[in-house]
PDB file of N, CA and C in Angstrom:
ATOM      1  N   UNK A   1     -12.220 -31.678 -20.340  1.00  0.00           N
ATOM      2  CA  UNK A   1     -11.523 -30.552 -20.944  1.00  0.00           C
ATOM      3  C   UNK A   1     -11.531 -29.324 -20.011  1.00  0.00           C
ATOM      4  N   UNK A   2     -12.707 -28.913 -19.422  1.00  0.00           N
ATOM      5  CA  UNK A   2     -12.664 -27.922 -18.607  1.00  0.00           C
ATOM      6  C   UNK A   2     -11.595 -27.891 -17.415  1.00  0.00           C
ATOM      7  N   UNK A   3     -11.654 -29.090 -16.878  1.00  0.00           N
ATOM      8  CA  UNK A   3     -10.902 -30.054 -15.703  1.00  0.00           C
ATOM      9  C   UNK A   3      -9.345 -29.294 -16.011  1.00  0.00           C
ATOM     10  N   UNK A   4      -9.085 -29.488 -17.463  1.00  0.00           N
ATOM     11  CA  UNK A   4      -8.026 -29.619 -17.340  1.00  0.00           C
ATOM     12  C   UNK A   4      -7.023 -28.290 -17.503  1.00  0.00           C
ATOM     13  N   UNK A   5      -8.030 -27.537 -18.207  1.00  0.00           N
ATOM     14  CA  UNK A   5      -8.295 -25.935 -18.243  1.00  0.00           C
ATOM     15  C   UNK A   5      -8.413 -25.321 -17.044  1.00  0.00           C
ATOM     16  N   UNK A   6      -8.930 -25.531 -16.034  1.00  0.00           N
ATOM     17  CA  UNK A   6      -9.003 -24.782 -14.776  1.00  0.00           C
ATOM     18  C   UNK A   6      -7.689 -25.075 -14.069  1.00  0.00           C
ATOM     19  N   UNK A   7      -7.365 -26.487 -14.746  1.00  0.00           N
ATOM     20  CA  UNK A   7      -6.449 -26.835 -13.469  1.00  0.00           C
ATOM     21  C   UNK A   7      -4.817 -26.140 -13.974  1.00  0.00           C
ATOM     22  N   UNK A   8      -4.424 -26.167 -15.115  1.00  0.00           N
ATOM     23  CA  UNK A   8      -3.675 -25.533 -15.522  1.00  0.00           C
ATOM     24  C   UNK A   8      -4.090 -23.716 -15.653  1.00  0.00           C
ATOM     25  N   UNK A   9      -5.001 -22.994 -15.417  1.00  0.00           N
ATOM     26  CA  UNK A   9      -4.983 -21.589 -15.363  1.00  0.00           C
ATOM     27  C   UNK A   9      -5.239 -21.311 -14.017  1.00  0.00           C
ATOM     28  N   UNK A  10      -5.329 -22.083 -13.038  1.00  0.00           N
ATOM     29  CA  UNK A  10      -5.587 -22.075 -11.409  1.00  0.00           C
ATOM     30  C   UNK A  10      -4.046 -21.403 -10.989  1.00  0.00           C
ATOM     31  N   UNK A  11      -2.974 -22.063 -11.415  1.00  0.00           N
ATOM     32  CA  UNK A  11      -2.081 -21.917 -10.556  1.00  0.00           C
ATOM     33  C   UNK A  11      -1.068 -20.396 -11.762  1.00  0.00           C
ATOM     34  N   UNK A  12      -1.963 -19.781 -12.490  1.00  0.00           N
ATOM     35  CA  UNK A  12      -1.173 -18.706 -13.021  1.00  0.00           C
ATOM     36  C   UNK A  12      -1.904 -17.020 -12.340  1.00  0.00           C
ATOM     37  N   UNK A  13      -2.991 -17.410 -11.814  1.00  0.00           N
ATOM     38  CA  UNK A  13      -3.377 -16.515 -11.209  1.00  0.00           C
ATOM     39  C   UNK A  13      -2.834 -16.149 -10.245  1.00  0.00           C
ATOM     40  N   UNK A  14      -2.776 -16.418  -9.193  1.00  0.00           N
ATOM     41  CA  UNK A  14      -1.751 -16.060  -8.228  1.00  0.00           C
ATOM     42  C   UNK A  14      -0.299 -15.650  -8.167  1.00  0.00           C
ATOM     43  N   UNK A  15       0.099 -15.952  -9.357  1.00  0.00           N
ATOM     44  CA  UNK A  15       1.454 -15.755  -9.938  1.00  0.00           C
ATOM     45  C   UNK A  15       0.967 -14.631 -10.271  1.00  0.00           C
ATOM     46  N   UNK A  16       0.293 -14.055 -11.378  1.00  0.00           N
ATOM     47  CA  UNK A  16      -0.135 -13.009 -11.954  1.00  0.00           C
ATOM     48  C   UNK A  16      -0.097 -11.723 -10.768  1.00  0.00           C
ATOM     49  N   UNK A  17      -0.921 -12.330  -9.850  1.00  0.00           N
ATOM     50  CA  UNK A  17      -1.314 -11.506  -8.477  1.00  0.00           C
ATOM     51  C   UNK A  17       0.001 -11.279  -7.631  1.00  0.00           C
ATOM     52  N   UNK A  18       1.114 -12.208  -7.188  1.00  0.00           N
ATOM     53  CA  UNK A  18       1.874 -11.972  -6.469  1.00  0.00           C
ATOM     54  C   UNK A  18       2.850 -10.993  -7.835  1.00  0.00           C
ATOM     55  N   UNK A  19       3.182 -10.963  -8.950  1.00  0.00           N
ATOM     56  CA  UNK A  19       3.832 -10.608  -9.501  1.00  0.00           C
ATOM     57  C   UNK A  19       3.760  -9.086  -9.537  1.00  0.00           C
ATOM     58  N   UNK A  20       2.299  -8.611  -9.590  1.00  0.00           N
ATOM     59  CA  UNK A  20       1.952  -7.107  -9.733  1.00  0.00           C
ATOM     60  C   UNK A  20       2.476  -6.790  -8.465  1.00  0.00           C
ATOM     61  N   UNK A  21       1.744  -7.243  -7.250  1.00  0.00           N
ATOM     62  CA  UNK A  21       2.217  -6.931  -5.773  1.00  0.00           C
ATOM     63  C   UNK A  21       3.819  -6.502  -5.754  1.00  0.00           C
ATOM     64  N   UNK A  22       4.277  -7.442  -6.538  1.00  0.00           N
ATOM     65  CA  UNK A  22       6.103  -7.421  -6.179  1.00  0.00           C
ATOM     66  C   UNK A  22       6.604  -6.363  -6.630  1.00  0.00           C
ATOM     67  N   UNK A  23       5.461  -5.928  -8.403  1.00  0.00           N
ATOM     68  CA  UNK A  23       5.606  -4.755  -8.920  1.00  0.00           C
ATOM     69  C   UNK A  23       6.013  -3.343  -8.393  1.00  0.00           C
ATOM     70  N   UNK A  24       4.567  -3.411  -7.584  1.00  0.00           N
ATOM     71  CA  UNK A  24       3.918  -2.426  -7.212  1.00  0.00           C
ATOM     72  C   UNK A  24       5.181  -2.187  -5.259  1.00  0.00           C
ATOM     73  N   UNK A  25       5.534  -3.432  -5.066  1.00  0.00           N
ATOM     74  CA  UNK A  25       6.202  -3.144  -4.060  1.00  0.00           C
ATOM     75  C   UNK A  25       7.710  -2.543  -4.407  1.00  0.00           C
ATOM     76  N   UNK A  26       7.850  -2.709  -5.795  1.00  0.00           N
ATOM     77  CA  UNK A  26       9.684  -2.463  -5.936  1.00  0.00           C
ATOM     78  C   UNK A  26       9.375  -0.999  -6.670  1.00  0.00           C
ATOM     79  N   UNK A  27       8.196  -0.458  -6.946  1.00  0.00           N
ATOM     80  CA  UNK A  27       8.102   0.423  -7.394  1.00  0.00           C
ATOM     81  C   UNK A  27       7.670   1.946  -5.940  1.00  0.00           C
ATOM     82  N   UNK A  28       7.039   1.523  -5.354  1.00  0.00           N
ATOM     83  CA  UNK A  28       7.418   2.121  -4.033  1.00  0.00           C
ATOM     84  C   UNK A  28       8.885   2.116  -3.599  1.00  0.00           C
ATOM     85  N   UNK A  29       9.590   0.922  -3.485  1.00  0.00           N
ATOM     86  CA  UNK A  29      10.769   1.321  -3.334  1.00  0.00           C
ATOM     87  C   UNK A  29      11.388   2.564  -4.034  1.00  0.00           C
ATOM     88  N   UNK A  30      11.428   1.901  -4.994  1.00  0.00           N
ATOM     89  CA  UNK A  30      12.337   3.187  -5.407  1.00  0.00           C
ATOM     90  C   UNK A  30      11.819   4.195  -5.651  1.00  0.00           C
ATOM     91  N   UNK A  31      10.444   4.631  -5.621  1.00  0.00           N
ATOM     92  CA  UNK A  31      10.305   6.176  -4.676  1.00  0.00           C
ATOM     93  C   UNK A  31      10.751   6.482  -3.480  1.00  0.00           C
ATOM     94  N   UNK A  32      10.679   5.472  -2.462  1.00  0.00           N
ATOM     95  CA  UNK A  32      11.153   5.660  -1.274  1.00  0.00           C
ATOM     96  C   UNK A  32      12.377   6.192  -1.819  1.00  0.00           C
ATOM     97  N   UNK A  33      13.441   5.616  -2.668  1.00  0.00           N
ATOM     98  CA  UNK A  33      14.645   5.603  -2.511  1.00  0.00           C
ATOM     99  C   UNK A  33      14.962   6.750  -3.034  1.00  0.00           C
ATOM    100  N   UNK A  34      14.403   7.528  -4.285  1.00  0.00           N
ATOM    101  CA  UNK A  34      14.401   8.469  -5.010  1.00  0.00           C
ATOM    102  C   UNK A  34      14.337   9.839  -3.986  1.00  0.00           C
ATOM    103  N   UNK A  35      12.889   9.950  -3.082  1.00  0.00           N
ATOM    104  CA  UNK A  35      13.075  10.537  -2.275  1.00  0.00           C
ATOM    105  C   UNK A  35      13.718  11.017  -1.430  1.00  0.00           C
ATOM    106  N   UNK A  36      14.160   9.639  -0.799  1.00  0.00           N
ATOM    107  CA  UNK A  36      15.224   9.859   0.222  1.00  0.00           C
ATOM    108  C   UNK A  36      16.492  10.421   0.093  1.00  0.00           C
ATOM    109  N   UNK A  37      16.824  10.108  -1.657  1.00  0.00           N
ATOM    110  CA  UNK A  37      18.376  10.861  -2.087  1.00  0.00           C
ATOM    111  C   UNK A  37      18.035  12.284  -2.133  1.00  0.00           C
ATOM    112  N   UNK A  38      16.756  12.425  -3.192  1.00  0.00           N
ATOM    113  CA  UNK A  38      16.350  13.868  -2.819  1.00  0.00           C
ATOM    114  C   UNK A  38      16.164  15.020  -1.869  1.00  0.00           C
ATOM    115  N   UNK A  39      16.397  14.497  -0.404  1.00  0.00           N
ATOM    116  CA  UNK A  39      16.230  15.106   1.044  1.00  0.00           C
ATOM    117  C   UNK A  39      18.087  14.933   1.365  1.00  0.00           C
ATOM    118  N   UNK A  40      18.268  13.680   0.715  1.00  0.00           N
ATOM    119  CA  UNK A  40      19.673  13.852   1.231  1.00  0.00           C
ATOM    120  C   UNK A  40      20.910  14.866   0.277  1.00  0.00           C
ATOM    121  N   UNK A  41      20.520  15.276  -0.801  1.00  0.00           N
ATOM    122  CA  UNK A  41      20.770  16.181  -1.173  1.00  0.00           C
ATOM    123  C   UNK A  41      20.860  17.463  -1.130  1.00  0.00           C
ATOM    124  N   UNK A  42      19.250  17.722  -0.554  1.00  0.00           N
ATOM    125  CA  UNK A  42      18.947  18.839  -0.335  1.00  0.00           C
ATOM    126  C   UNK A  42      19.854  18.869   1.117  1.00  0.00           C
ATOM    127  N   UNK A  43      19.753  18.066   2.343  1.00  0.00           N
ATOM    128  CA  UNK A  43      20.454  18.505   3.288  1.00  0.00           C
ATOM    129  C   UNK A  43      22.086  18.811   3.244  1.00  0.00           C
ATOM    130  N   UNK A  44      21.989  18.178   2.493  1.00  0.00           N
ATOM    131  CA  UNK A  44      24.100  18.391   2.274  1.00  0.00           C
ATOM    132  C   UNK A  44      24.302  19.470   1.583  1.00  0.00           C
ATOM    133  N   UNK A  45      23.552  20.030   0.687  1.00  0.00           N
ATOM    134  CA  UNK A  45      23.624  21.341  -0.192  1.00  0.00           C
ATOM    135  C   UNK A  45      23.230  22.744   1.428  1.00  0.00           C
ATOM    136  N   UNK A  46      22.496  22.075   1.935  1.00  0.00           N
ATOM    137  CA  UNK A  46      22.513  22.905   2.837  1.00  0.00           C
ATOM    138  C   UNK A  46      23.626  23.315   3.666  1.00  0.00           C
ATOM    139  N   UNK A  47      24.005  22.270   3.924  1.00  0.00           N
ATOM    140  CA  UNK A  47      25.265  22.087   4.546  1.00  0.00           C
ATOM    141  C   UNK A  47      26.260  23.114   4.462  1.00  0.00           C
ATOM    142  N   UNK A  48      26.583  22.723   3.089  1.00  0.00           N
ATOM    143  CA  UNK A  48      27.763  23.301   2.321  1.00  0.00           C
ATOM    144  C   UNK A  48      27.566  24.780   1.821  1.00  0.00           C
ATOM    145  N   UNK A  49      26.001  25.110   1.991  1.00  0.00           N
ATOM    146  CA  UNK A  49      25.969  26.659   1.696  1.00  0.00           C
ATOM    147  C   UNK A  49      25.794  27.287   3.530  1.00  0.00           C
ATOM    148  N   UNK A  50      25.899  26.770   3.945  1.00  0.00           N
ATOM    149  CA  UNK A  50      25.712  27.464   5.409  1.00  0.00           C
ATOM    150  C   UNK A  50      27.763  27.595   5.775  1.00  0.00           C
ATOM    151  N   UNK A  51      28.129  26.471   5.287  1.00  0.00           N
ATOM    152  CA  UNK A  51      29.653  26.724   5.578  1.00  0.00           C
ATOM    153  C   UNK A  51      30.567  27.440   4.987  1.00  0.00           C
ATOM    154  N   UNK A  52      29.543  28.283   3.957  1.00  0.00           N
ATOM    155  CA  UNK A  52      30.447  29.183   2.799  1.00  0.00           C
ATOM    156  C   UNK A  52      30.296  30.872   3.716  1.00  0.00           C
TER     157      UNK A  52
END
């Protein structure tokens, strides 16, 4: 019984583990991405008030 218990919760751990990772990686993304619109905003607003 144990056998068969380990062997079926063996292979959800790593799933568990790569899943947060993937989380945690798409969630950086889109700070990255959030950010980056945020700078690119700010520079084009610049832009457009320096050309007024």
């Amino acid at each position: 019984m144990r056998n068969i218990m380990s062997s079926t919760f063996h292979p959800l751990g790593p799933l568990r583990i790569r899943r947060g990772s993937r989380q945690m990686r798409e969630k950086r993304t889109a700070w990255a991405l959030i950010v980056f619109s945020v700078l690119l905003a700010c520079v084009e607003l610049y832009i457009v008030y320096s050309a007024l």
